[in-house]
């Protein structure tokens, strides 16, 4: 069974690679951002709280994240394996994930660490366009991964593409700072646990995918 965590800075390619891996392994990707946007769309009280943090480029408090993840990881479709995209991001979230998994007799099997310099993150995120349909959310990049059919529409579902509120240079820089401060200890921890696989995320998308598959032995 594969319980995989995709770790890396914003724009390192986690979303892009998670989708490919998910199709290949036939297991769901759980993206925190996606869970958040689901709540925001439903305009729940929780959704409104979340949006106030996201718009500033701040991290949503861990208790909210843990609550959403715990609910999602109790659903049946996750029991045969999952790909986690963007969670855990901090040490206390890691402890919580270990607990949630332990309730089902599970644990993380692989951590894929997509390594890219900050400059690359900035360049990629400022060119990122996402499908506006929240059940799709396919990712594109104006130069590195443009839609093939219509330049302004999603190849998969035809919905218009939009830029995310928090993909502005200032918000990106702020997110990168937080990332370095809080996520580095996680990287060290998983390396010590012997489940960290470092992949050079600066390569073209297909090559990164190849390296991930090799690390997983698939
Ligand atoms: P993350 O989920 O880590 O924030 P994404 O998967 O959303 O990152 O990728 C950020 C942007 O960079 C997207 O526009 C995506 O199309 C593009 N991208 C992803 N991987 C690569 C790559 N290997 N080379 C060039 N661009 C990439
Ligand atoms: Zn779409």
Short mmCIF file of C-alpha atoms and ligand atoms in Angstrom, two decimals, residues 9-16 124-125 128 139-141 144-145 201 203-205 208, ligand 1:
data_model
loop_
_atom_site.label_atom_id
_atom_site.label_comp_id
_atom_site.label_asym_id
_atom_site.label_seq_id
_atom_site.Cartn_x
_atom_site.Cartn_y
_atom_site.Cartn_z
CA UNK A 9 7.74 24.55 -1.63
CA UNK A 10 4.80 26.24 -3.26
CA UNK A 11 5.20 25.82 -7.00
CA UNK A 12 7.54 22.85 -6.72
CA UNK A 13 5.06 20.77 -8.73
CA UNK A 14 3.24 18.85 -5.99
CA UNK A 15 -0.22 19.31 -7.48
CA UNK A 16 0.91 18.52 -11.00
CA UNK A 124 6.08 29.12 -11.80
CA UNK A 125 3.40 30.47 -9.48
CA UNK A 128 0.06 29.39 -12.88
CA UNK A 139 -3.29 23.13 -13.18
CA UNK A 140 -1.68 24.94 -16.10
CA UNK A 141 1.27 27.23 -16.71
CA UNK A 144 5.53 25.46 -19.21
CA UNK A 145 2.19 23.66 -19.40
CA UNK A 201 11.88 19.42 -9.20
CA UNK A 203 13.43 19.31 -14.47
CA UNK A 204 10.66 19.18 -17.08
CA UNK A 205 7.36 17.77 -15.81
CA UNK A 208 10.17 14.72 -12.62
P1 LIG B 1 2.47 23.10 -6.07
O1 LIG B 1 1.27 22.20 -6.01
O2 LIG B 1 3.71 22.46 -5.49
O3 LIG B 1 2.24 24.48 -5.54
P2 LIG B 1 1.95 23.09 -8.95
O4 LIG B 1 1.88 21.66 -9.32
O5 LIG B 1 0.66 23.85 -8.82
O6 LIG B 1 2.84 23.29 -7.63
O7 LIG B 1 2.89 23.81 -10.02
C1 LIG B 1 3.04 25.23 -10.01
C2 LIG B 1 3.09 25.76 -11.46
O8 LIG B 1 4.27 25.28 -12.11
C3 LIG B 1 1.92 25.28 -12.32
O9 LIG B 1 1.60 26.34 -13.19
C4 LIG B 1 2.47 24.09 -13.08
O10 LIG B 1 1.83 23.92 -14.33
C5 LIG B 1 3.94 24.47 -13.25
N1 LIG B 1 4.85 23.31 -13.16
C6 LIG B 1 4.72 22.21 -12.37
N2 LIG B 1 5.79 21.39 -12.52
C7 LIG B 1 6.61 21.98 -13.43
C8 LIG B 1 7.88 21.63 -14.03
N3 LIG B 1 8.52 20.48 -13.73
N4 LIG B 1 8.42 22.49 -14.93
C9 LIG B 1 7.78 23.65 -15.26
N5 LIG B 1 6.60 24.04 -14.73
C10 LIG B 1 6.00 23.22 -13.83
#
